[in-house]
Amino acid sequence: MDTRRGALAVPKVRRVGFFTSIEPPPESSLQRPNRSQSGPVDATTSSSPLSDSPSGNLISPVLIPPSRHHSDNLTSRVAAAAAAPVPVPGPAAFRRYLTPERTLLHVGSYNPPDSLLGTSSPSSNGGLSEDSASLFGFQRSDSTKLSASLPNGGFDLTLAVRAPQESETKIATTSASQGKKKIAEVSGKSESATTKPQKEKEPKALKDKTTKAERRAIQEAQRAAKAAAKGEGSRRADESGRANPGKAAIKPQPKKERLPVTSSVSEKTAVAVEKEKRMDVPQTQMQYDDKSRVDKAKRRAVVEQTESKNKVELFLHLPQYERSNQLPNLSSNFFTLDSIHHAVYKVGLQHLAGDISGDNARCIAMLQAFQEAIEDYSTPPMKDLTMDLTAKINGYVSFLIECRPLSMSMGNAIRFLKNQIRKLPVNLSESEAKSSLCSDIGRFIDEKTIIADKAIVQHAVTKIRDGEVLLTYGFSCVVEMILLYAHEIGKKFRVVIVDSRPNLEGQKLLRRLVTRGLDCTYTHINAISYIMREATRVFLGASSIYSNGTLYARVGTSCIAMVANAFSVPVIVCCEAYKFHERVLLDSICSNELGDPDAVANIPSFRTNAKHSKTMDNNKNLQFLNLMYDSTPSEYISMIVSDYGMIPPTSIPVIVREYRRENLLL
Amino acid sequence: FPAMSAAVVAAAARSTLRPPSLQTLLEGTPESATVPYTSSSGADSESKTADKSSLTRKLKHDVIEGVNQLIQEIAGCHEQIAEQAIEHIHQNEVILTLGSSRTVLEFLCAAKEKKRSFRVFVAEGAPRYQGHLLAKELVARGLQTTVITDSAVFAMISRVNMVIIGAHAVMANGGVIGPVGVNMAALAAQKHAVPFVVLAGSHKLCPLYPHNPEVLLNELRSPSELLDFGEFSDCLDFGAGSGSLQVVNPTFDYVPPNLVSLFITDTGGHNPSYMYRLIADYYSADDLVM
């Protein structure tokens, strides 16, 4: 670290991961060894039409933005409200980071380095120092979390603007209220250290003063304040708490909304810090062997489910339902249920019928249904828009869960949506609020999936050389895009598609690739030991990636990765960043999804030489297990290509943490 | 015997040291038959032909007896292997198997009869789906069975105590030729430190050393088991810009000896590194091409 500080002027970003940029970026001393610079610097990367992609002309590595962005990046309106009076005047330097420059960094960090370094370098020094001084303990836009954590109705009425600068200046003044661990990270992350040293010492000294007794006093004060202002906060919290039985991803909402409206800023911010620390531990999913919760969920259920008779013991904690009568029941109820919007109902039916598969498709369909629902929504009289809309969304979400358990990426998307709802300023009219929410959803879809996929394709295509044999498993839309794009730009390669029962998704991919003119080989998963000798790279898609680097993807992916490892074939996983999650996973049993067991039991009878006797099916000794997902340990994965660049699996928690603070991830 | 060549001398020497192979017998008989024939002046040629026919009759008898013995061995190996089941399966075990093998079926049922309680995961074994047949037979005999797809092998193996498979052939180095998919199961078992047990009758022992076994000792079956004929004919237009489609459907899989924990044969349990010694019991040195 010291050598870095001494050698260059002001290093702005810390680069991690793999590099494929052709021109070496300015801070060459910071970089890890540039693997691909010595490798084939393909002419195709420079000649390919990259101008329209936000990653610019460089295939830039992953950039960890410096810890200075407090602006509510996804909504520019907060930054625009910088003119509000600040009750506690802070030093003039504090206001510097409210400049509109901050709003530049709202789309993923794959902005080329010039935008970070060039335009914002003068302000970044001050910004970084202020950040570490003011939010010792908070990085980036924790203020957004704070501002979001304060209840919408109460706080915003008392103070005209809920702007990040307020909370930050208050935090600066309330020096004794934070006693958290994050000071180490502040010092660890401060790249622009040249101008900061003295400011850093302040927060460190302040932190030491907070003792345990002080913290306990703060908590007592919080509790008293909470009891005083229970009405609004607790009602909202209860609604959202009850309506979400099993959502791992939207855990912080009830806790945040329970924060009391107090006049004491220090308690608020202290409470926010407490909440945030608790929020860091993800809520556990609903366990289906807990009888009381299952019954409670059943009573609220829209869809009638009959539990399957022959449950596999090992999976008693996951729902195992009979699929046969769900779809007819649900479709017959289509016109009678008015609690669920018709677009959401349709998406639920599609999930149940299995028409939609693939994480991106499911997520986009769900978000578009929510867009429609929000457009048609009208606030009932005497109710607050945010609360009511949040409750409605919770209702939709639990309906969708009943149709098919949500994936991690869908959970992240829902959390984003709820965040946006909560951050709506009170002074917006209903139509304005609805249109802003719809545009937020549209932007989320665009940024996180469509543009992200383009970025991933640009990165991954550099890893394909002529003469390669690429192996892929199942049907991942991102991998399909990569292969088609590489074929378009003229690379010569062969594709091996590995497929498995019961979904046989690989046949869809096979059809698409062959019609476009690629040379394909098709085989089933048992034959991977045979075919892996020919493969040079393995490209896999993902459903989500956990913080310990474990890949959660279609069942069979782990087998592919393991055999690839045994034959020393590199495994490249292509995954958008919104699918990263902060939970951790060790094996495939604890968290999974069980599909229809009949899909495994029904095999075309001409395949076997014996008759398929129905009498055996009701035998309680015989069970069929149809796992949908499995977990691949991180040591089998060589590289993850995301829209933030190419990273090793060990960098996933770093990305989740850095970008979630900024709200860049979601 | 002046007419004897060096090769004949060598063959005679070999045959005194080891039991003669069929080839030497068939080669040596006319030689030894002709030698006294040529030496004699032909006076007792009738007795010589009588000797020769009795020799061939004895030879035929020996060969037929040998074949019968082999048949009995093959038929009886199941019981002998199944007798050892009780030593390896204890209570509350979880066993994984792939495809269908009668040896495995007998093995598991023998353990069940001795009142060991365990459950079995059966991977269905595409593309022939023999696993379903094995599962039904196991259920018929009262064992708790769960059928899983082949892709779930790695996912489930963390909860499995032992992997038991049957072999198609056992190679001289201790490697196993088995139904397709066993290599994947063997790698998964190694990663999770699960014992990988191969059941093989001694008649499956092969004196060949596997060089590039996936290709040379494999058999590629019809692609129609994976894709129906005509299913993809609409996208393959065989024009200039179309791609090609190749379907690979191997029958067998090779498991290297370092992944196998134990061989259970009708002569007992053995290490993979020991299997080459057994070859000498069943094969004559003349027949070995090593």
PDB file of C-alpha atoms in Angstrom, chain A residues 117-246:
ATOM      1  CA  LEU A 117      -9.996   9.741 -13.201  1.00  0.00           C
ATOM      2  CA  GLY A 118     -10.354  12.598 -15.599  1.00  0.00           C
ATOM      3  CA  THR A 119     -13.344  14.574 -14.680  1.00  0.00           C
ATOM      4  CA  SER A 120     -13.654  13.860 -11.070  1.00  0.00           C
ATOM      5  CA  SER A 121     -10.096  13.803  -9.958  1.00  0.00           C
ATOM      6  CA  PRO A 122     -10.049  17.244  -8.457  1.00  0.00           C
ATOM      7  CA  SER A 123     -13.011  16.581  -6.312  1.00  0.00           C
ATOM      8  CA  SER A 124     -12.167  13.048  -5.494  1.00  0.00           C
ATOM      9  CA  ASN A 125      -9.430  13.918  -3.116  1.00  0.00           C
ATOM     10  CA  GLY A 126     -11.634  16.034  -1.013  1.00  0.00           C
ATOM     11  CA  GLY A 127     -14.445  13.631  -1.396  1.00  0.00           C
ATOM     12  CA  LEU A 128     -12.496  10.704  -0.218  1.00  0.00           C
ATOM     13  CA  SER A 129     -11.191  12.488   2.760  1.00  0.00           C
ATOM     14  CA  GLU A 130     -14.563  13.716   3.726  1.00  0.00           C
ATOM     15  CA  ASP A 131     -15.957  10.338   3.386  1.00  0.00           C
ATOM     16  CA  SER A 132     -13.581   8.745   5.710  1.00  0.00           C
ATOM     17  CA  ALA A 133     -13.900  11.566   8.125  1.00  0.00           C
ATOM     18  CA  SER A 134     -17.601  11.824   8.170  1.00  0.00           C
ATOM     19  CA  LEU A 135     -18.656   8.280   7.914  1.00  0.00           C
ATOM     20  CA  PHE A 136     -16.023   6.482   9.782  1.00  0.00           C
ATOM     21  CA  GLY A 137     -17.657   3.199   9.550  1.00  0.00           C
ATOM     22  CA  PHE A 138     -19.684   3.903   6.470  1.00  0.00           C
ATOM     23  CA  GLN A 139     -18.482   3.537   2.991  1.00  0.00           C
ATOM     24  CA  ARG A 140     -19.915   5.188  -0.002  1.00  0.00           C
ATOM     25  CA  SER A 141     -23.562   5.756   0.112  1.00  0.00           C
ATOM     26  CA  ASP A 142     -24.375   4.301   3.423  1.00  0.00           C
ATOM     27  CA  SER A 143     -26.143   7.534   3.703  1.00  0.00           C
ATOM     28  CA  THR A 144     -28.618   6.189   1.273  1.00  0.00           C
ATOM     29  CA  LYS A 145     -29.183   3.365   3.589  1.00  0.00           C
ATOM     30  CA  LEU A 146     -29.591   5.767   6.435  1.00  0.00           C
ATOM     31  CA  SER A 147     -31.888   7.990   4.566  1.00  0.00           C
ATOM     32  CA  ALA A 148     -33.764   4.996   3.376  1.00  0.00           C
ATOM     33  CA  SER A 149     -33.881   3.575   6.804  1.00  0.00           C
ATOM     34  CA  LEU A 150     -35.619   6.529   8.216  1.00  0.00           C
ATOM     35  CA  PRO A 151     -39.335   6.219   7.898  1.00  0.00           C
ATOM     36  CA  ASN A 152     -40.677   8.043   4.946  1.00  0.00           C
ATOM     37  CA  GLY A 153     -43.634   9.722   6.408  1.00  0.00           C
ATOM     38  CA  GLY A 154     -42.394  11.024   9.673  1.00  0.00           C
ATOM     39  CA  PHE A 155     -38.941  12.120   8.978  1.00  0.00           C
ATOM     40  CA  ASP A 156     -39.566  13.777   5.705  1.00  0.00           C
ATOM     41  CA  LEU A 157     -42.267  15.911   7.121  1.00  0.00           C
ATOM     42  CA  THR A 158     -40.093  17.227   9.845  1.00  0.00           C
ATOM     43  CA  LEU A 159     -37.211  18.041   7.610  1.00  0.00           C
ATOM     44  CA  ALA A 160     -37.823  19.390   4.202  1.00  0.00           C
ATOM     45  CA  VAL A 161     -35.407  17.296   2.316  1.00  0.00           C
ATOM     46  CA  ARG A 162     -34.218  13.860   3.004  1.00  0.00           C
ATOM     47  CA  ALA A 163     -30.869  14.336   1.495  1.00  0.00           C
ATOM     48  CA  PRO A 164     -27.721  12.494   2.131  1.00  0.00           C
ATOM     49  CA  GLN A 165     -25.846  15.508   3.195  1.00  0.00           C
ATOM     50  CA  GLU A 166     -28.014  15.953   6.213  1.00  0.00           C
ATOM     51  CA  SER A 167     -27.443  12.628   7.676  1.00  0.00           C
ATOM     52  CA  GLU A 168     -23.807  12.845   6.945  1.00  0.00           C
ATOM     53  CA  THR A 169     -23.271  16.125   8.616  1.00  0.00           C
ATOM     54  CA  LYS A 170     -25.202  14.883  11.554  1.00  0.00           C
ATOM     55  CA  ILE A 171     -23.064  11.867  11.670  1.00  0.00           C
ATOM     56  CA  ALA A 172     -20.010  13.971  11.610  1.00  0.00           C
ATOM     57  CA  THR A 173     -21.187  15.792  14.625  1.00  0.00           C
ATOM     58  CA  THR A 174     -22.333  12.779  16.480  1.00  0.00           C
ATOM     59  CA  SER A 175     -18.964  11.378  16.840  1.00  0.00           C
ATOM     60  CA  ALA A 176     -19.542   9.191  19.760  1.00  0.00           C
ATOM     61  CA  SER A 177     -22.444   7.262  18.451  1.00  0.00           C
ATOM     62  CA  GLN A 178     -20.674   4.875  16.211  1.00  0.00           C
ATOM     63  CA  GLY A 179     -18.692   2.123  17.600  1.00  0.00           C
ATOM     64  CA  LYS A 180     -18.345  -0.199  14.762  1.00  0.00           C
ATOM     65  CA  LYS A 181     -15.644  -2.151  13.206  1.00  0.00           C
ATOM     66  CA  LYS A 182     -15.448  -0.500   9.892  1.00  0.00           C
ATOM     67  CA  ILE A 183     -12.668   1.846  10.565  1.00  0.00           C
ATOM     68  CA  ALA A 184     -10.255  -0.799   9.518  1.00  0.00           C
ATOM     69  CA  GLU A 185     -11.875  -0.937   6.164  1.00  0.00           C
ATOM     70  CA  VAL A 186     -11.781   2.776   5.779  1.00  0.00           C
ATOM     71  CA  SER A 187      -8.078   2.822   6.210  1.00  0.00           C
ATOM     72  CA  GLY A 188      -7.769  -0.233   4.081  1.00  0.00           C
ATOM     73  CA  LYS A 189      -9.693   1.277   1.235  1.00  0.00           C
ATOM     74  CA  SER A 190      -8.433   4.781   1.244  1.00  0.00           C
ATOM     75  CA  GLU A 191      -6.556   5.056  -1.939  1.00  0.00           C
ATOM     76  CA  SER A 192      -6.280   8.760  -2.106  1.00  0.00           C
ATOM     77  CA  ALA A 193      -4.342   8.791   1.062  1.00  0.00           C
ATOM     78  CA  THR A 194      -2.140  11.678   0.331  1.00  0.00           C
ATOM     79  CA  THR A 195      -4.654  14.289   1.325  1.00  0.00           C
ATOM     80  CA  LYS A 196      -6.346  12.302   3.962  1.00  0.00           C
ATOM     81  CA  PRO A 197      -3.952  11.409   6.712  1.00  0.00           C
ATOM     82  CA  GLN A 198      -4.992  13.977   9.176  1.00  0.00           C
ATOM     83  CA  LYS A 199      -8.654  13.463   8.611  1.00  0.00           C
ATOM     84  CA  GLU A 200      -8.305   9.790   9.051  1.00  0.00           C
ATOM     85  CA  LYS A 201      -6.800  10.171  12.422  1.00  0.00           C
ATOM     86  CA  GLU A 202      -9.850  11.976  13.649  1.00  0.00           C
ATOM     87  CA  PRO A 203     -12.326   9.213  13.076  1.00  0.00           C
ATOM     88  CA  LYS A 204      -9.996   6.658  14.490  1.00  0.00           C
ATOM     89  CA  ALA A 205      -9.663   8.603  17.651  1.00  0.00           C
ATOM     90  CA  LEU A 206     -13.364   9.157  17.856  1.00  0.00           C
ATOM     91  CA  LYS A 207     -14.123   5.538  17.483  1.00  0.00           C
ATOM     92  CA  ASP A 208     -11.966   4.554  20.368  1.00  0.00           C
ATOM     93  CA  LYS A 209     -13.969   6.705  22.640  1.00  0.00           C
ATOM     94  CA  THR A 210     -17.160   4.791  22.150  1.00  0.00           C
ATOM     95  CA  THR A 211     -17.254   2.179  24.791  1.00  0.00           C
ATOM     96  CA  LYS A 212     -19.634  -0.582  25.451  1.00  0.00           C
ATOM     97  CA  ALA A 213     -21.466   1.325  28.102  1.00  0.00           C
ATOM     98  CA  GLU A 214     -22.080   4.129  25.724  1.00  0.00           C
ATOM     99  CA  ARG A 215     -23.430   1.807  23.139  1.00  0.00           C
ATOM    100  CA  ARG A 216     -25.760   0.233  25.606  1.00  0.00           C
ATOM    101  CA  ALA A 217     -26.993   3.651  26.598  1.00  0.00           C
ATOM    102  CA  ILE A 218     -27.692   4.390  23.002  1.00  0.00           C
ATOM    103  CA  GLN A 219     -29.664   1.211  22.635  1.00  0.00           C
ATOM    104  CA  GLU A 220     -31.748   2.004  25.646  1.00  0.00           C
ATOM    105  CA  ALA A 221     -32.511   5.373  24.205  1.00  0.00           C
ATOM    106  CA  GLN A 222     -33.483   3.770  20.951  1.00  0.00           C
ATOM    107  CA  ARG A 223     -35.805   1.406  22.659  1.00  0.00           C
ATOM    108  CA  ALA A 224     -37.497   4.193  24.525  1.00  0.00           C
ATOM    109  CA  ALA A 225     -37.867   6.203  21.393  1.00  0.00           C
ATOM    110  CA  LYS A 226     -39.208   3.223  19.581  1.00  0.00           C
ATOM    111  CA  ALA A 227     -41.863   2.648  22.199  1.00  0.00           C
ATOM    112  CA  ALA A 228     -42.854   6.257  21.878  1.00  0.00           C
ATOM    113  CA  ALA A 229     -43.253   6.329  18.155  1.00  0.00           C
ATOM    114  CA  LYS A 230     -44.571   2.879  17.645  1.00  0.00           C
ATOM    115  CA  GLY A 231     -47.711   3.588  15.656  1.00  0.00           C
ATOM    116  CA  GLU A 232     -46.490   4.178  12.179  1.00  0.00           C
ATOM    117  CA  GLY A 233     -43.332   2.208  12.130  1.00  0.00           C
ATOM    118  CA  SER A 234     -44.613  -0.949  13.691  1.00  0.00           C
ATOM    119  CA  ARG A 235     -47.711  -1.127  11.551  1.00  0.00           C
ATOM    120  CA  ARG A 236     -45.728  -1.017   8.423  1.00  0.00           C
ATOM    121  CA  ALA A 237     -43.210  -3.389   9.786  1.00  0.00           C
ATOM    122  CA  ASP A 238     -45.835  -5.900  10.757  1.00  0.00           C
ATOM    123  CA  GLU A 239     -47.425  -5.851   7.356  1.00  0.00           C
ATOM    124  CA  SER A 240     -44.265  -6.391   5.529  1.00  0.00           C
ATOM    125  CA  GLY A 241     -42.989  -8.810   8.099  1.00  0.00           C
ATOM    126  CA  ARG A 242     -46.023 -11.027   7.941  1.00  0.00           C
ATOM    127  CA  ALA A 243     -46.443 -11.042   4.255  1.00  0.00           C
ATOM    128  CA  ASN A 244     -42.999 -12.373   3.559  1.00  0.00           C
ATOM    129  CA  PRO A 245     -42.626 -15.806   4.968  1.00  0.00           C
ATOM    130  CA  GLY A 246     -39.743 -17.036   3.022  1.00  0.00           C
TER     131      GLY A 246
END
